[in-house]
Amino acid sequence: MNPLANELNDALDKSHAGVFLSSLGRRLFFPKGIIAQAAEAKKTARINATLGMAFKDRKPLILSPLAKHFPGLLPEEIVVYAPTAGIEALRNTQKAALIRKNSCLKEGDFSLPVVVPGITAGISYIADLFLDKGQVILAGDPSWDNYSLIFSERREAILKGIALFSVDVPGNDDVPNKVGVFNIDAFENALKEEAKTGQVRIILNFPHNPSGYTLLKTEAEKLIALINDCAEGGASVLVICDDAYFGLFYEDETINESLFGPLAALHERVLAVKIDGPTKEDYVWGLRTGFVSIGSKGLDISGYEALEKKLMGAIRSSVSCANTPAQYLALKTWEDPATTADKEAFFSLLCRRYRTVKQFIAENPPPSSVLETLPFNSGYFMCFRCKAGLGAEELRQALLKKGIGTIALEDKYLRVTFAAIEEEEIPEVYRVIYGTASELAALREICP
Ligand SMILES: Cc1ncc(COP(=O)(O)O)c(C=O)c1O
């Protein structure tokens, strides 16, 4: 083991954070090599001959067409390598924004966010740090399909699904306007079962992909209390909050802040990780910028610094650093006063589409023998559960032949991205889905 890795492990073993480190997580460190020496030279050297970049007249060389296509950025904001943990101003701005958007988050409750090239990368790095082969990570079922690729395939961990919605809860069937049949009992059982091993790892994602569900305030309180119970009972609990769709809350009954806020200050044995970014929040899907923030009552500054170095080791050894112009573009976009008005307009657009879908389904329930609407109240998506032997994939393919693109998941769920449908086209899309599902069911009856 490298002595620098050992130093970080010693710092983390003083808190419960050390409990979660995977074997890769234990080996990772941030070398005092090129990047660290260059950062030192940048502060003090008169002539800087460190990093592998080329300068003329103290400015980085830049191709003129490239400079032309980034008219709002300086050459050093386009072609110079960004620091491994991200541009300082962007990190500070994100920290301030998290405090502003989450009323119970305080400055000292969490680390300075580390910049990663998108939320996916952040999840993958946290899995590198905290998840070993054969270890269990809990997630809502259904969940974003990339979790299985990251946790099961890359890390060889066991992704255990928790049935997100209870089919047995009275009123779950075909009550499209009713929000709130979240399966808290299944979460309780899964958390208690895992807590028996002494370690719980769970990823939470609200607003949720694929269902479009966000916890009601009462449900969030119960879930936080359950996590607290696990920690009180002696288990160490790692909670990863995948906040990809943060901010897209459409109903008063739901939480409108991240669970990371209460979790970061909950208990010495709860390690909370928030992974978020402008991808969906700021409608910049291809910009590839995300953040990882860590909060725990059991961590002090030296613990946060050790985790930051571990994360920097994961970044340095994979992509080296996140994209520089993307970080400056995100920062300048946030600082531009026009952003607020644009975001409000985009939010209203998505909210209108959400309400149109809700209203259409309320007035025109799906054919209940074959389709059941999963609860949804936020985000980009809603889902139908296919019933009575109807396969989601055969439905998807039949819809595609009629010009409607949807997503089939586990051959059980049909995900519809209402965020992407023009408002006036929503009734047509849903009528075609209903009609096609009924046709396929009728065909099945004729030729079983
Ligand atoms: C739940 C969830 N997490 C993370 C991501 C990935 O975000 P990014 O594009 O920033 O990697 C997505 C994108 O679809 C998502 O749905």
Coordinates of C-alpha atoms and ligand atoms in Angstrom, one line a residue, residues 117-121 123 144 146-147 205 207-209 242-245 276-277 279-280 285 288-290 381 415, ligand 1:
P117 CA -17.6 14.8 -15.5
G118 CA -21.3 14.2 -15.0
I119 CA -23.5 12.6 -12.4
T120 CA -22.8 9.1 -13.8
A121 CA -19.1 9.6 -13.2
I123 CA -21.9 7.5 -8.9
W144 CA -32.3 3.8 -13.4
N146 CA -27.3 2.3 -15.3
Y147 CA -27.1 1.4 -11.6
N205 CA -33.1 8.9 -6.2
P207 CA -37.3 12.7 -8.3
H208 CA -37.1 9.2 -9.5
N209 CA -36.1 7.7 -12.8
D242 CA -28.6 10.7 -6.7
D243 CA -30.3 14.1 -7.1
A244 CA -30.2 14.2 -10.9
Y245 CA -33.7 15.6 -11.2
D276 CA -25.9 16.2 -8.5
G277 CA -25.2 18.6 -11.3
T279 CA -27.3 18.0 -16.3
K280 CA -31.1 18.1 -15.8
W285 CA -27.4 17.3 -20.6
R288 CA -20.9 16.6 -18.6
T289 CA -20.4 18.4 -15.3
G290 CA -21.4 17.0 -12.0
F381 CA -41.0 10.7 -16.5
R415 CA -41.5 4.7 -19.4
Ligands
LIG1 C1 -31.3 8.8 -12.0 C2 -30.2 9.4 -12.8 N1 -29.0 9.5 -12.3 C3 -28.0 10.0 -13.0 C4 -28.1 10.3 -14.4 C5 -26.9 10.7 -15.2 O1 -26.6 12.1 -15.2 P1 -25.4 12.6 -16.1 O2 -25.9 12.7 -17.5 O3 -25.0 13.9 -15.4 O4 -24.3 11.6 -16.0 C6 -29.4 10.1 -15.0 C7 -29.5 10.4 -16.4 O5 -30.3 9.9 -17.1 C8 -30.4 9.6 -14.2 O6 -31.6 9.4 -14.7

